[in-house]
CSV table of C-alpha atoms and ligand atoms in Angstrom, one decimal:
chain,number,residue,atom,x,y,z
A,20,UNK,CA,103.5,98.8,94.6
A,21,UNK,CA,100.6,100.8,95.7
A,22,UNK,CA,100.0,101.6,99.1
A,23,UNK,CA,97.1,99.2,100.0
A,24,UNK,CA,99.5,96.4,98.9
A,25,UNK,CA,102.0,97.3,101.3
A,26,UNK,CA,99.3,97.4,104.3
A,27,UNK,CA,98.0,94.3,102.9
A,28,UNK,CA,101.3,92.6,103.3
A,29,UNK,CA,101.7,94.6,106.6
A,30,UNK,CA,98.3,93.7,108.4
A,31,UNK,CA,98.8,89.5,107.1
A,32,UNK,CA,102.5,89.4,108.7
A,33,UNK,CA,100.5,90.9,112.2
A,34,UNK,CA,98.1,88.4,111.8
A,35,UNK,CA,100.7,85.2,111.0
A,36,UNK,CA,102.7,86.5,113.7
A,37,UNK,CA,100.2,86.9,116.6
A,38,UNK,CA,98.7,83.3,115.7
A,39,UNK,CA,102.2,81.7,115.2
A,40,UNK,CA,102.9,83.4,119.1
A,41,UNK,CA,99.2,81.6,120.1
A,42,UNK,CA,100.2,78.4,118.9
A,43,UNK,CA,96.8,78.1,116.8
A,44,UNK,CA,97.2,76.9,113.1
A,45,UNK,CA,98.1,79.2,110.7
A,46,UNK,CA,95.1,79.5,108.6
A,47,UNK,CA,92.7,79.8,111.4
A,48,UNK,CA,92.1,83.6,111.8
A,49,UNK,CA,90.2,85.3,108.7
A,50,UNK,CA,91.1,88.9,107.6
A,51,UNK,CA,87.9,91.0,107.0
A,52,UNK,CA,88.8,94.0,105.0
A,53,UNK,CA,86.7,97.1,106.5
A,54,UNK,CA,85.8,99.5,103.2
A,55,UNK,CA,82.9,101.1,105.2
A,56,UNK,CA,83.7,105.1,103.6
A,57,UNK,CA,86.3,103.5,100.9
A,58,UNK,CA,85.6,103.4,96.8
A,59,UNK,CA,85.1,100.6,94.9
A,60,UNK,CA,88.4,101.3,93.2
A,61,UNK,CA,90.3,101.1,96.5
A,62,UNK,CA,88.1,97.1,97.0
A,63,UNK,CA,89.5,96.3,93.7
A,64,UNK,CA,93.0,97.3,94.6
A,65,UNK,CA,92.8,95.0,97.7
A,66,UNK,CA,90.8,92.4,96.0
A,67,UNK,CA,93.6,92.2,93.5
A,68,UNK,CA,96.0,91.4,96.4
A,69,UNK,CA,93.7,88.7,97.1
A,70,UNK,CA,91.5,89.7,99.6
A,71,UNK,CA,88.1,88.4,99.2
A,72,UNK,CA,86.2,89.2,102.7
A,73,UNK,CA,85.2,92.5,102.8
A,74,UNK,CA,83.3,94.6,106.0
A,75,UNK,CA,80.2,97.3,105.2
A,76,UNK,CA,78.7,99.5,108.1
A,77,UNK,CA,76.0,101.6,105.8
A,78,UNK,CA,73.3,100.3,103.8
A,79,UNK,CA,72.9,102.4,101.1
A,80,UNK,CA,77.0,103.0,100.5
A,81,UNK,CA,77.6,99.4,100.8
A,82,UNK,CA,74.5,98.5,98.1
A,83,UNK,CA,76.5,100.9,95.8
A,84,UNK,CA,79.4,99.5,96.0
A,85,UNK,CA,78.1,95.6,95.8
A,86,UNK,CA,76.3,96.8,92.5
A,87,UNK,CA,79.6,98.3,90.9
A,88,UNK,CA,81.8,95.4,92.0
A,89,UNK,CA,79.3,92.4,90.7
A,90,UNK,CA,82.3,92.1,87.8
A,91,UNK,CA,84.4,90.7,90.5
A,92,UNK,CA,83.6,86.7,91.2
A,93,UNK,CA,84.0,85.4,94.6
A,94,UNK,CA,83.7,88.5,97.0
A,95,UNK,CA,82.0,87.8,100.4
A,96,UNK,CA,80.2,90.6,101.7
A,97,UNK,CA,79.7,91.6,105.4
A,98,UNK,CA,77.4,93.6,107.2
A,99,UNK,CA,79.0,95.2,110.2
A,100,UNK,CA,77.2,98.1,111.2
A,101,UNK,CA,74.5,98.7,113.5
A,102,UNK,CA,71.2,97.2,111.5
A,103,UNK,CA,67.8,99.8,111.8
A,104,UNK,CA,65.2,96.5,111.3
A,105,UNK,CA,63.6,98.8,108.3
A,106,UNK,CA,66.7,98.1,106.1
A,107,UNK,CA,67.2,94.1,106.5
A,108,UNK,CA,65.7,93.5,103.1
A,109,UNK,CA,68.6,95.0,101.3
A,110,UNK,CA,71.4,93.4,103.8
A,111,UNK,CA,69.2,89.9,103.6
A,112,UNK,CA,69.1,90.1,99.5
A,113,UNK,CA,73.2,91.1,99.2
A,114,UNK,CA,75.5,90.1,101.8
A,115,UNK,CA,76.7,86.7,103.2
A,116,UNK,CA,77.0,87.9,106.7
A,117,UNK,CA,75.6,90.1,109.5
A,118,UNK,CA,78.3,90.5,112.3
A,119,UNK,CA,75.7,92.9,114.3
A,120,UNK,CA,72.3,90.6,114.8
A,121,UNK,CA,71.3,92.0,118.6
A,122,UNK,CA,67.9,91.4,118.7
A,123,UNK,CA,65.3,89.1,117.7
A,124,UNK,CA,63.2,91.5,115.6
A,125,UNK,CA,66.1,91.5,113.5
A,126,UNK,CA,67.0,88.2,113.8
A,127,UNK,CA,63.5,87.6,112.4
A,128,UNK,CA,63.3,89.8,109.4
A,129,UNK,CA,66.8,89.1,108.0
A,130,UNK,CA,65.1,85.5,108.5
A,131,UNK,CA,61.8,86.5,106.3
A,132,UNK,CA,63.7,88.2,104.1
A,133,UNK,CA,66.4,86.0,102.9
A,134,UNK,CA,65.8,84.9,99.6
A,135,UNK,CA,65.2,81.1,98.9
A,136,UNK,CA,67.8,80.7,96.3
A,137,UNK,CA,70.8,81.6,98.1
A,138,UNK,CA,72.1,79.6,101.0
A,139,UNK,CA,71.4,80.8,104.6
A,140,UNK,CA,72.9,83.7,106.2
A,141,UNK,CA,75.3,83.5,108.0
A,142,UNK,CA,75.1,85.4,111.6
A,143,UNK,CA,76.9,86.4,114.3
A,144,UNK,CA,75.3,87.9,117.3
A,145,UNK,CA,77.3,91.3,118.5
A,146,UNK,CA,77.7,91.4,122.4
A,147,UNK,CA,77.8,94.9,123.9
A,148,UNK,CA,81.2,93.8,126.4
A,149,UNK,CA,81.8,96.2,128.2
A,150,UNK,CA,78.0,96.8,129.4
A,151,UNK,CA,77.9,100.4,128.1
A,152,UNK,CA,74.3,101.4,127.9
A,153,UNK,CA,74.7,103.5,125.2
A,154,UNK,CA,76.4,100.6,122.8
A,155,UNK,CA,75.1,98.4,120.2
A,156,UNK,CA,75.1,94.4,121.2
A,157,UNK,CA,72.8,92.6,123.6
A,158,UNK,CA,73.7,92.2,127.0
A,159,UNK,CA,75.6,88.8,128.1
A,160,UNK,CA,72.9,87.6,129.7
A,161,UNK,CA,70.7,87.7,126.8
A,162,UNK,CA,72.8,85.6,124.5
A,163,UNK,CA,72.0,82.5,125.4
A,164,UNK,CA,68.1,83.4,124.4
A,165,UNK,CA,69.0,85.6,121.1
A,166,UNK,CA,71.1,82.4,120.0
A,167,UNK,CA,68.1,79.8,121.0
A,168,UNK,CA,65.7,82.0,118.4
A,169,UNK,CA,68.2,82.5,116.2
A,170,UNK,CA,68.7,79.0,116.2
A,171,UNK,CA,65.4,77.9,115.1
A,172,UNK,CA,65.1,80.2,112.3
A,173,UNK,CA,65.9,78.0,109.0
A,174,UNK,CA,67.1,80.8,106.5
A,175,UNK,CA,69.6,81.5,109.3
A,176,UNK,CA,73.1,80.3,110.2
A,177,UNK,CA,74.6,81.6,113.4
A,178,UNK,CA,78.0,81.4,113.1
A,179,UNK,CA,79.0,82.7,116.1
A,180,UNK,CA,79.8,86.1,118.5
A,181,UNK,CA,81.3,89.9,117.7
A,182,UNK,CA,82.3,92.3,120.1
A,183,UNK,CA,83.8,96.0,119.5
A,184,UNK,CA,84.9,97.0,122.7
A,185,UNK,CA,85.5,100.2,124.2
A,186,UNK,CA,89.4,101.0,122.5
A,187,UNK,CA,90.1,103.4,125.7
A,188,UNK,CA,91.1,101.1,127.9
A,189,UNK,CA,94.2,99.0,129.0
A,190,UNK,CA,95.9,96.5,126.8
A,191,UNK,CA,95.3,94.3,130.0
A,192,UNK,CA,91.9,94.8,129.9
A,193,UNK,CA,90.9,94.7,126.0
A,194,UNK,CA,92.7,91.0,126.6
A,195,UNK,CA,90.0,90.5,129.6
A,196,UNK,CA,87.2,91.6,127.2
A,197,UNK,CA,88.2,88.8,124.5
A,198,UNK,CA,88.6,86.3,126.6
A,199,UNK,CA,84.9,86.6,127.8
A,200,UNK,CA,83.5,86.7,124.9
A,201,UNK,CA,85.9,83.4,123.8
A,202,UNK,CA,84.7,81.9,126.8
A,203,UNK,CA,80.8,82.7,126.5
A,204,UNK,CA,81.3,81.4,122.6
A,205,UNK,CA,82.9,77.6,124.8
A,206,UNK,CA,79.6,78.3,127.3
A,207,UNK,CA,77.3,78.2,124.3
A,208,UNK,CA,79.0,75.5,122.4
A,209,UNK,CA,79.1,73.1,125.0
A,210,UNK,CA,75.1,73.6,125.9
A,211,UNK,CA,74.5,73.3,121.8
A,212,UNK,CA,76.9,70.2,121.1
A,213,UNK,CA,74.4,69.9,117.7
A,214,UNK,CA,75.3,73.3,116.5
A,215,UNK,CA,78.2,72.2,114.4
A,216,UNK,CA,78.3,75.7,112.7
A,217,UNK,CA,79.2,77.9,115.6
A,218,UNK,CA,83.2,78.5,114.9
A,219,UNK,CA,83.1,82.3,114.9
A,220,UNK,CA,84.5,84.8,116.9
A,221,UNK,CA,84.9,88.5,115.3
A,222,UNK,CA,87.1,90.2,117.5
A,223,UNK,CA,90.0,92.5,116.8
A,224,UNK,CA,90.3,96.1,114.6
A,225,UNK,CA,93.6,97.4,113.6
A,226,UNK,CA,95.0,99.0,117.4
A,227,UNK,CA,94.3,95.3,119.1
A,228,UNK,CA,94.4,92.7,116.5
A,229,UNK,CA,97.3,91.0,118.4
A,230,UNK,CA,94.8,90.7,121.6
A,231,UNK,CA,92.4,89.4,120.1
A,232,UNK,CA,94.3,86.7,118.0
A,233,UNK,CA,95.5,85.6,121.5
A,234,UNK,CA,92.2,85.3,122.8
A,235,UNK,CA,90.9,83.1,119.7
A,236,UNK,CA,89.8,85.7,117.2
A,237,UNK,CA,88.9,83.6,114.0
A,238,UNK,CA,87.7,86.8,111.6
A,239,UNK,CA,89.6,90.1,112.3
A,240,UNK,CA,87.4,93.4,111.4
A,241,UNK,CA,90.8,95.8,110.0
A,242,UNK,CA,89.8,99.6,108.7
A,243,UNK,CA,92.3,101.5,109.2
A,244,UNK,CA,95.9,99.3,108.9
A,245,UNK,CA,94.5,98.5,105.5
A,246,UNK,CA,93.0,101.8,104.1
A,247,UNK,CA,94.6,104.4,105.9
A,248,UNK,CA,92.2,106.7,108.5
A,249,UNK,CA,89.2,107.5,107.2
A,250,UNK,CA,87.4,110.2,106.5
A,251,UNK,CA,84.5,110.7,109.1
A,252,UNK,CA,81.7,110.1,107.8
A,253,UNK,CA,78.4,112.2,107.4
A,254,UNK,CA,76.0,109.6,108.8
A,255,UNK,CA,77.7,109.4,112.1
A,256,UNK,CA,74.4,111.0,114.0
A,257,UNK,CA,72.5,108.4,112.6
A,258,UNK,CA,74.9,105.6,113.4
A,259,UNK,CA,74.8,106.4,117.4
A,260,UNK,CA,71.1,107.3,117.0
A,261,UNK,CA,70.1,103.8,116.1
A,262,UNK,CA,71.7,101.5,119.3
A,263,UNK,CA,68.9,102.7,122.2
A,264,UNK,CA,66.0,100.1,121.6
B,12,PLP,C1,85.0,100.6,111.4
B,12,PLP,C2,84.9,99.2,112.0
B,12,PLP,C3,86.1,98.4,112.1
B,12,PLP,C4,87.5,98.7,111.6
B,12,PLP,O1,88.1,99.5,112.5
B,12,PLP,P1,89.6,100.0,112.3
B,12,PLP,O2,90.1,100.5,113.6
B,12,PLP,O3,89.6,101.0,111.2
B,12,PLP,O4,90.4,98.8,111.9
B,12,PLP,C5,85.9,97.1,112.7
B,12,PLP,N1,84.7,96.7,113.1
B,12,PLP,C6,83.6,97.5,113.0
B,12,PLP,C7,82.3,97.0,113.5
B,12,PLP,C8,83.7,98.8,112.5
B,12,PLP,O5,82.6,99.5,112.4
């Protein structure tokens, strides 16, 4: 049994065993395998173990990738990474989600840009959590706003909120950072009783998935349990460059 297998089986008992300990039903948390920097032939390994949901962070690798996978039926792709508005065409014309909308202009491309034939795109809106000014994500406050335009764009389907927040901090606290984001998800839910598709909260990488089951995580983002560490990548400059509007 190949590696992969074994974290396969390894990450899905975490996952059972955190939402067992929430009391929340046993199918309610989604596992989204991370292959941002991994080969189509490691996918296939993991899509052969059944895993169907699968995370990109970088345009041009993921398009690759989605190209030399099209053989495999059924694979949902996500985009994940921070999203430069000059490359939503690509992420509008390939993937099923974004996890990383944080600002309208985005919001409204990915919305011109989704083709007519496939259904809408589905959307999250990422939530910079801890308030860092140099992170990705739109500010609390503005959520409410981003999801009231994303709301009234037609090829769009918000889904819900993601967070990544800062790993270097106490168990404790990485609990606190969930919940909010849990409870600004009820906070939005409860002013948009209409908005029957908002059930998404992407919270939780391989060092807190626990956590963030606990706190209602319905899709968890996992890299690294699943893969192994990765190599860094090249494009990291242009990944940090991107987040100051
Ligand atoms: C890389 C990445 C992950 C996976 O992180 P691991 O710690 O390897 O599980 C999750 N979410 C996002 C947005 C990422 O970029």
């Amino acid at each position: 049994m190949s590696s992969i297998a074994d974290n396969i089986r390894n990450v899905r008992q975490r996952i059972q065993k955190a939402t067992l300990a929430a009391g929340r039903p046993a199918d309610s948390v989604h596992l989204l395998a991370v292959s941002k920097t991994r080969s189509a032939d490691e996918i296939r390994t993991a899509a052969a173990e059944g895993l169907t949901r699968f995370g990109e962070s970088y345009v041009k690798e993921a398009l690759e990738k989605v190209q030399a996978l099209q053989d495999l039926k059924g694979l949902e792709w996500h985009f994940i990474g921070p999203l430069q508005s000059n490359k939503t065409r690509p992420v509008a014309e390939h993937f099923e989600w974004v996890h990383s909308v944080d600002r309208a202009k985005v919001a409204d491309r990915l919305n011109d840009q989704r083709p007519a034939d496939m259904p809408p795109l589905n959307i999250c809106i990422q939530v910079n959590i801890d308030g860092e000014d140099t992170k990705s994500g739109t500010t609390l406050t503005m959520v409410e706003s981003l999801a009231n335009h994303i709301g009234s764009l037609p090829r769009l389907r918000l889904r819900g909120l993601m967070a990544i927040p800062n790993p270097d901090q106490s168990a404790e606290q990485l609990r606190q950072r969930f919940a909010t984001l849990r409870q600004t998800l009820e906070t939005l839910r409860e002013q948009h009783p209409d908005w029957t598709t908002l059930d998404t909260l992407s919270m939780g990488m391989s060092d807190d998935l626990e956590s963030a089951v606990t706190e209602g995580a319905t899709i968890v983002r996992i890299g690294t349990a699943l893969f192994g560490a990765r190599p860094k990548p090249a494009k990291t400059s242009c990944e940090t460059m991107e987040h100051n509007p």
